[in-house]
GROMACS .gro file of C-alpha atoms in nm:
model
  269
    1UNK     CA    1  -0.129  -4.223  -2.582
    2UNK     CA    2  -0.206  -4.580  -2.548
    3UNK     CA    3   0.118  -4.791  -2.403
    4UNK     CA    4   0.172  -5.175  -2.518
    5UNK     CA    5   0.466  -5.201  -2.248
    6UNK     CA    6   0.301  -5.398  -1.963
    7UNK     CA    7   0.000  -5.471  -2.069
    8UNK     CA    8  -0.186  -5.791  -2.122
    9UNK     CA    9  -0.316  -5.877  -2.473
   10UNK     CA   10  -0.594  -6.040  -2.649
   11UNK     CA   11  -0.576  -6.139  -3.025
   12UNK     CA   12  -0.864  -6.328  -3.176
   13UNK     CA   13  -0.725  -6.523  -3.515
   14UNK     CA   14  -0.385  -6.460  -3.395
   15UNK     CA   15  -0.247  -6.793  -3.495
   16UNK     CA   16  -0.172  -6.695  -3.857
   17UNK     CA   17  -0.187  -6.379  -4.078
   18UNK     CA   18  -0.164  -6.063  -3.907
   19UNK     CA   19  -0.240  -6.218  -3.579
   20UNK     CA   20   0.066  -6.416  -3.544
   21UNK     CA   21   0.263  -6.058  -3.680
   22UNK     CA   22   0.072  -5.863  -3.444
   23UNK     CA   23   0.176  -6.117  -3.211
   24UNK     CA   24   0.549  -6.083  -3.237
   25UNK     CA   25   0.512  -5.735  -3.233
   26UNK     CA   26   0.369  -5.684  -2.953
   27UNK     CA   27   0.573  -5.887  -2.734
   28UNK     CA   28   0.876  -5.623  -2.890
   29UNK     CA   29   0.649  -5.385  -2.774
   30UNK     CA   30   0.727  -5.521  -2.405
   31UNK     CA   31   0.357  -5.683  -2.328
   32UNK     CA   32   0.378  -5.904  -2.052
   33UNK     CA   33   0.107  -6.113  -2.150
   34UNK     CA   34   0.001  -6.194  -2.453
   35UNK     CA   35  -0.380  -6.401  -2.508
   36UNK     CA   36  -0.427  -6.611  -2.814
   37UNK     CA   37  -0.747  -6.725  -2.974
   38UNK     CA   38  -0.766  -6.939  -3.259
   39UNK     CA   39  -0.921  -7.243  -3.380
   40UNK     CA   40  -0.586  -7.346  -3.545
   41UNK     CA   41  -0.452  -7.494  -3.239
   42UNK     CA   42  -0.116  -7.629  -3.398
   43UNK     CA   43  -0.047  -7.341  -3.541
   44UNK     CA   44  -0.114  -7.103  -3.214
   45UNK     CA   45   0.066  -7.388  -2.954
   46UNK     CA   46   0.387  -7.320  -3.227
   47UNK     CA   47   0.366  -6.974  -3.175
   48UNK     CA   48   0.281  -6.968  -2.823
   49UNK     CA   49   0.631  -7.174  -2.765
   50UNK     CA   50   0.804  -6.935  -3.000
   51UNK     CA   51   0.668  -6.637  -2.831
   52UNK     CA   52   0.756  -6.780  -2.480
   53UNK     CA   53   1.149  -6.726  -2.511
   54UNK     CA   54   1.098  -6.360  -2.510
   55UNK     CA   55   1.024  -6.289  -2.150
   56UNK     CA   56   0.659  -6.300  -2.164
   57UNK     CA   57   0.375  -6.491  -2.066
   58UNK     CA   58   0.181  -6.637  -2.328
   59UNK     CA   59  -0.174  -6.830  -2.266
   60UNK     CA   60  -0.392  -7.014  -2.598
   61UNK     CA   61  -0.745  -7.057  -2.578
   62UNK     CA   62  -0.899  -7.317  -2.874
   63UNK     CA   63  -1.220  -7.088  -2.941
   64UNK     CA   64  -1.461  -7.110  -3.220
   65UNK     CA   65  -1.561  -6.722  -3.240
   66UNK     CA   66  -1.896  -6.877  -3.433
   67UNK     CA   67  -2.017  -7.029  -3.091
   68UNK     CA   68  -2.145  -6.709  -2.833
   69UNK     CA   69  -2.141  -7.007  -2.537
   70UNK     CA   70  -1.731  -7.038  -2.600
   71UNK     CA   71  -1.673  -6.690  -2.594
   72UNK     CA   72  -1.858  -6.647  -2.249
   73UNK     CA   73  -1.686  -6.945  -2.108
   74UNK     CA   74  -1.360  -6.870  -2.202
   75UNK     CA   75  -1.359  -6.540  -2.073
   76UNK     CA   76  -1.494  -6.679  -1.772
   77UNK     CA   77  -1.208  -6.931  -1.748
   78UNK     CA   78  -0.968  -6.659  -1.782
   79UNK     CA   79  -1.142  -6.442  -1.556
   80UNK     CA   80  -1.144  -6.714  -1.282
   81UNK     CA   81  -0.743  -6.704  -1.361
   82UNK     CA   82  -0.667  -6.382  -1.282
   83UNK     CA   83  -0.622  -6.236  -1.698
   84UNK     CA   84  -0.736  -5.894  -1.713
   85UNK     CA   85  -0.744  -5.778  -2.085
   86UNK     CA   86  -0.624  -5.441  -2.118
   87UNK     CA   87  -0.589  -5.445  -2.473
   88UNK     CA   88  -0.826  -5.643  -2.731
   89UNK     CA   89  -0.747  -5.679  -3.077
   90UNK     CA   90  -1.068  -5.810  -3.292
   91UNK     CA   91  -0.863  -5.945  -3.566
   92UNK     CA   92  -1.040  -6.302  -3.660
   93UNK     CA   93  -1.224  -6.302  -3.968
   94UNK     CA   94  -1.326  -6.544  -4.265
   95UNK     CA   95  -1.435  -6.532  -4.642
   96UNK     CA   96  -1.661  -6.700  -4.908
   97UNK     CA   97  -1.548  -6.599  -5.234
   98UNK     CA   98  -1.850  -6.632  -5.480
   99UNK     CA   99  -2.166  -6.531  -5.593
  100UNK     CA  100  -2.424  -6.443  -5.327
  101UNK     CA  101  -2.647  -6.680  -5.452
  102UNK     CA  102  -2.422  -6.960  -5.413
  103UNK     CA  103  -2.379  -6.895  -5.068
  104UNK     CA  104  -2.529  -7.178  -4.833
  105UNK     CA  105  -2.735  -7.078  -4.511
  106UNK     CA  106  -2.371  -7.197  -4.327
  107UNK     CA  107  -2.173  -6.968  -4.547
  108UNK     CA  108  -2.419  -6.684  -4.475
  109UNK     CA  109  -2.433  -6.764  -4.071
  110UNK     CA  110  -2.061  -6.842  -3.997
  111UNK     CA  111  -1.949  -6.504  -4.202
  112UNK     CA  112  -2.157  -6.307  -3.999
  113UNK     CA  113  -2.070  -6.480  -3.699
  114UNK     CA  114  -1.758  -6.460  -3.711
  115UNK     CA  115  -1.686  -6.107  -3.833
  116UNK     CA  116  -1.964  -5.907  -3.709
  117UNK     CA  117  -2.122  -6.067  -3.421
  118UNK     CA  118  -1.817  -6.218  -3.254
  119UNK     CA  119  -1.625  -5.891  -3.190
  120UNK     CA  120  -1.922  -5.724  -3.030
  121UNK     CA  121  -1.957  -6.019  -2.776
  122UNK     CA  122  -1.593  -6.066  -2.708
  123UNK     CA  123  -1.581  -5.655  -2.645
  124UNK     CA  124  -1.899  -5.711  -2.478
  125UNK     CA  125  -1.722  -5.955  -2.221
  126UNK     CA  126  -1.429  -5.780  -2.121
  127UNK     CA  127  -1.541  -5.407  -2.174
  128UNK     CA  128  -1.651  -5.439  -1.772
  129UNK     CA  129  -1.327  -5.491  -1.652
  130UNK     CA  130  -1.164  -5.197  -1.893
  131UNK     CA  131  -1.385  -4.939  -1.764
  132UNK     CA  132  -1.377  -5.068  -1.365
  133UNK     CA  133  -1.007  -5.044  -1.441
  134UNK     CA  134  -1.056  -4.684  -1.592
  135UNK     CA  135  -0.944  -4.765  -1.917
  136UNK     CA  136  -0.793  -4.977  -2.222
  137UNK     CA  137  -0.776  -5.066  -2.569
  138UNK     CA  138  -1.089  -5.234  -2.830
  139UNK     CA  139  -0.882  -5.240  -3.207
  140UNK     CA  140  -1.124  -5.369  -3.461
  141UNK     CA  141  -0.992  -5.500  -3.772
  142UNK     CA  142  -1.188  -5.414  -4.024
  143UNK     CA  143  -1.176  -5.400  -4.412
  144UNK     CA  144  -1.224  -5.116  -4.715
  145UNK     CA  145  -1.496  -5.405  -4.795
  146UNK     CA  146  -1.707  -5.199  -4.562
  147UNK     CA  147  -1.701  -4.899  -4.721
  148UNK     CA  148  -1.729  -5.022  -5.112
  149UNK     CA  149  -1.970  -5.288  -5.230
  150UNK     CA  150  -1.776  -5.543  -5.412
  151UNK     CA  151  -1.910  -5.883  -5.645
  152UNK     CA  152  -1.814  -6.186  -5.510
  153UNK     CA  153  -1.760  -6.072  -5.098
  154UNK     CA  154  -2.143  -5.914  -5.042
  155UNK     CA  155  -2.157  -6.122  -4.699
  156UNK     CA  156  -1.823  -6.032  -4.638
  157UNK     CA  157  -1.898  -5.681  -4.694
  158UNK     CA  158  -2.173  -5.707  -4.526
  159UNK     CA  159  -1.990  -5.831  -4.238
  160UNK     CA  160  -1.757  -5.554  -4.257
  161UNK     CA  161  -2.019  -5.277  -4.274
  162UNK     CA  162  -2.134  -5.418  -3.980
  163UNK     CA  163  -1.785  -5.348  -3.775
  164UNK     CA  164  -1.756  -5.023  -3.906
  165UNK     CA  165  -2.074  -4.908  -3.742
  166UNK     CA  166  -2.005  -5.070  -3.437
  167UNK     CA  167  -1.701  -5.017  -3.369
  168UNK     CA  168  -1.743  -4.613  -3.392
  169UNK     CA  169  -2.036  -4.581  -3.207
  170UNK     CA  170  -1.863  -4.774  -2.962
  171UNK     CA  171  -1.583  -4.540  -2.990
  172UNK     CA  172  -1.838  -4.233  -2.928
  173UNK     CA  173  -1.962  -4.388  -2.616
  174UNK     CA  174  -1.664  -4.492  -2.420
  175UNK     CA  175  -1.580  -4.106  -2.490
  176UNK     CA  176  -1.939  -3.959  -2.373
  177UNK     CA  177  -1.936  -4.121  -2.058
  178UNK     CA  178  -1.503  -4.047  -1.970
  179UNK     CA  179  -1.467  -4.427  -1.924
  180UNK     CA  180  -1.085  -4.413  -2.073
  181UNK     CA  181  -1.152  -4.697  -2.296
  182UNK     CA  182  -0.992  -4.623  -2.666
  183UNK     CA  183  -1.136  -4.758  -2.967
  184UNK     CA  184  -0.935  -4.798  -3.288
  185UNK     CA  185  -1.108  -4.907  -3.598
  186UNK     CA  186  -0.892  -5.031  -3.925
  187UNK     CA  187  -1.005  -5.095  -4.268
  188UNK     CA  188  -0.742  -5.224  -4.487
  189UNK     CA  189  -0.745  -5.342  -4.871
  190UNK     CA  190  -0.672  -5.669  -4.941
  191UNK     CA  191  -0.349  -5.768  -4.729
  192UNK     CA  192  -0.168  -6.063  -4.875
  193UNK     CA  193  -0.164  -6.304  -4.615
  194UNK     CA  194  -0.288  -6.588  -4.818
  195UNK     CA  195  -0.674  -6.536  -4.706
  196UNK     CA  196  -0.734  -6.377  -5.059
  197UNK     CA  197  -0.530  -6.600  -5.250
  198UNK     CA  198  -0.592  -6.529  -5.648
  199UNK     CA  199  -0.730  -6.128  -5.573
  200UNK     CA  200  -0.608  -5.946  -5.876
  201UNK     CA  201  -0.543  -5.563  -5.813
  202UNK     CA  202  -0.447  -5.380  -6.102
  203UNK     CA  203  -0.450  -5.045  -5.953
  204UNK     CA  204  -0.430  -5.083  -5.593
  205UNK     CA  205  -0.136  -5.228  -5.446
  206UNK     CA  206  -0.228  -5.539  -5.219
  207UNK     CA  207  -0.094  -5.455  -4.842
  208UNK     CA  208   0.233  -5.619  -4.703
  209UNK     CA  209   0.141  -5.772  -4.395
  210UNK     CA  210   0.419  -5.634  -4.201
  211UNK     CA  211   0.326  -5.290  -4.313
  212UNK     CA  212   0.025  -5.317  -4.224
  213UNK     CA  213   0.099  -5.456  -3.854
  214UNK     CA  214   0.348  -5.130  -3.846
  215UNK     CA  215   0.086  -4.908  -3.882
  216UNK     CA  216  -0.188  -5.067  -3.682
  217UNK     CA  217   0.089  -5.048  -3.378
  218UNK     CA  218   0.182  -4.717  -3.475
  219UNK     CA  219  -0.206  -4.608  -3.440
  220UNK     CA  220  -0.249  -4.793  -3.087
  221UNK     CA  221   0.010  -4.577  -2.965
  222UNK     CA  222  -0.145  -4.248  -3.117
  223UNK     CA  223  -0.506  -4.348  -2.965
  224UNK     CA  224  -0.610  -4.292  -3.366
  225UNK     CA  225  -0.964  -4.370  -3.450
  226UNK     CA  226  -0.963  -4.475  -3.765
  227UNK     CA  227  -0.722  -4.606  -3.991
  228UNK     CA  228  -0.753  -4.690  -4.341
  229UNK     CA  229  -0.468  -4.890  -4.601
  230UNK     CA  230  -0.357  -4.753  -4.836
  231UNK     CA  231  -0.427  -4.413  -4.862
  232UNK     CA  232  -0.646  -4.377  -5.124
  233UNK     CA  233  -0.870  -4.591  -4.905
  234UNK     CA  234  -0.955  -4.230  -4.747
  235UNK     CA  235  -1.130  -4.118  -5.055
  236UNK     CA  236  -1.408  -4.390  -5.092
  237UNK     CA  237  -1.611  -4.214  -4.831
  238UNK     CA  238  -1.598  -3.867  -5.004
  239UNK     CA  239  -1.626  -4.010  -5.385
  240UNK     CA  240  -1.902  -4.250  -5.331
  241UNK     CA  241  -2.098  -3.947  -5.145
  242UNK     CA  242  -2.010  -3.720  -5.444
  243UNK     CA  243  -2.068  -3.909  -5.714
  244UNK     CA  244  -2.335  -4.078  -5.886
  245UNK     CA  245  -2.431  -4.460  -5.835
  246UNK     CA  246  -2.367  -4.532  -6.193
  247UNK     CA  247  -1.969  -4.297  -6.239
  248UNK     CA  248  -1.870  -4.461  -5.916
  249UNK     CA  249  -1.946  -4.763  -6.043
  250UNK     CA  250  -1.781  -4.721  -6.346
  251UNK     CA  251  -1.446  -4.598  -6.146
  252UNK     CA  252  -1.473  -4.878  -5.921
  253UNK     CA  253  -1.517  -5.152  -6.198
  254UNK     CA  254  -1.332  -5.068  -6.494
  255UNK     CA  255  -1.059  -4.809  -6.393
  256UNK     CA  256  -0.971  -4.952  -6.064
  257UNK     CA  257  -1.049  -5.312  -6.176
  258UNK     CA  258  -1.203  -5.329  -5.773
  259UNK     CA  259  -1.509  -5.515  -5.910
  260UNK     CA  260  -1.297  -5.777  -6.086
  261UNK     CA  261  -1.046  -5.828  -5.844
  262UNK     CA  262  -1.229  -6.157  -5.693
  263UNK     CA  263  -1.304  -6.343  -6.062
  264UNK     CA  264  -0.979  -6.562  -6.014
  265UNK     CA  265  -1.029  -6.610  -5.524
  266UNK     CA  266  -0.887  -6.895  -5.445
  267UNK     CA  267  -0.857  -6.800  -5.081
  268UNK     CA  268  -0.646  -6.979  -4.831
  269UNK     CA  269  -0.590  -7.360  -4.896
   0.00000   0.00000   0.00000
């Protein structure tokens, strides 16, 4: 059972969204330090001073999760100030909504960067002091875009895929070799927060962000490996192995309306 009480905190993204919700929560929770990354600096400093009041410390780091060199050096920089991470929380992501071919080189790079590459180095950089320590926390927010191919988000899902794959192998290791290190992998629907702005689900209900930051605590403190939102979310693995390219597709498509539900993105403005 993993404990939040008294630990120290890392959230990448956790300016906005889920981040800032995780945020709150976890200072409930009774961490004593909470860790901020964002690019949104306004936004985090007005959190940071909100979060403050509550009896916990609170430090902000402006880091572009795109740039490998910034993630080094700010872990450095908190290194060199005494913050041991006991708890990360890969949470930062971004989105292009359109057609793959419509996708510049940037769009391509930065989406990759910033999903799939920039939780492995950030785990990569404190993972050292988890295991010296005998033990902590990697949560990787992922997406049910990794596990169902979807028009519109093929980077994204891409990205996603990536994570997945990661993040449980990851997960496999730090268990092999007794290091104490927990790995909890999530892969939600779409979660209105204002990043999929103009995502039509039919079928599916889009996720309440405070739900989904209830369960995502509620799995830290069960050690759970992987958790997926909703519920049907649990079935894409089993009917897209069972069924045929073509039925799956025609599920997916027409009766769930999943490979329509990014004709109107707007995304976050």
């Amino acid at each position: 059972m993993s404990r939040i009480g008294g630990k120290t905190v890392l959230i990448t993204g956790g300016a906005s969204g889920i981040g800032a919700l995780m945020a709150r929560r976890f200072v409930a929770e009774g961490a004593a330090h909470l860790v901020l990354w964002d690019i949104q600096v306004e936004a985090m400093e007005r959190l940071a001073h909100d979060l403050a009041g509550g009896g916990v410390a609170v430090s902000t780091y402006l880091v572009d999760l795109a740039d490998p060199e910034r993630i080094r050096a700010t872990v450095q920089e908190m290194n060199e100030a005494g913050i041991k991470v006991d708890m990360l929380v890969n949470n930062a992501g971004v989105v292009t909504g359109r057609p793959f071919v419509a996708h510049s080189p940037d769009d391509i790079a930065r989406t990759m960067d910033v999903n799939a590459l920039a939780p492995m180095y950030v785990a990569h950089a404190v993972l050292p002091g988890m295991i010296a320590r005998g033990g902590g926390h990697i949560v990787n927010i992922a997406s049910a875009a990794g596990l169902v191919s979807n028009p519109k988000m093929s980077v994204y899902c891409a990205s996603k895929w990536a994570v997945i794959g990661w993040s449980d192998s990851l997960r496999i290791e730090m268990e092999q070799e007794a290091t104490g290190v927990k790995v909890t992998t999530v892969m939600p629907y779409y979660i209105d927060t204002g990043m999929f702005q103009g995502v039509r689900s039919p079928v599916i209900p889009i996720l309440r962000p405070d739900k989904v930051v209830d369960r995502i605590v509620a799995a830290i403190k069960t050690d759970r490996i992987v958790l997926r939102l909703p519920w049907i979310v649990n079935l894409l693995p089993l009917v897209r192995g069972l069924l045929p390219v073509r039925w799956f597709d025609l599920i997916g498509g027409r009766w769930l309306g999943v490979y329509h539900s990014m004709d109107d993105f707007q995304g976050r403005r």
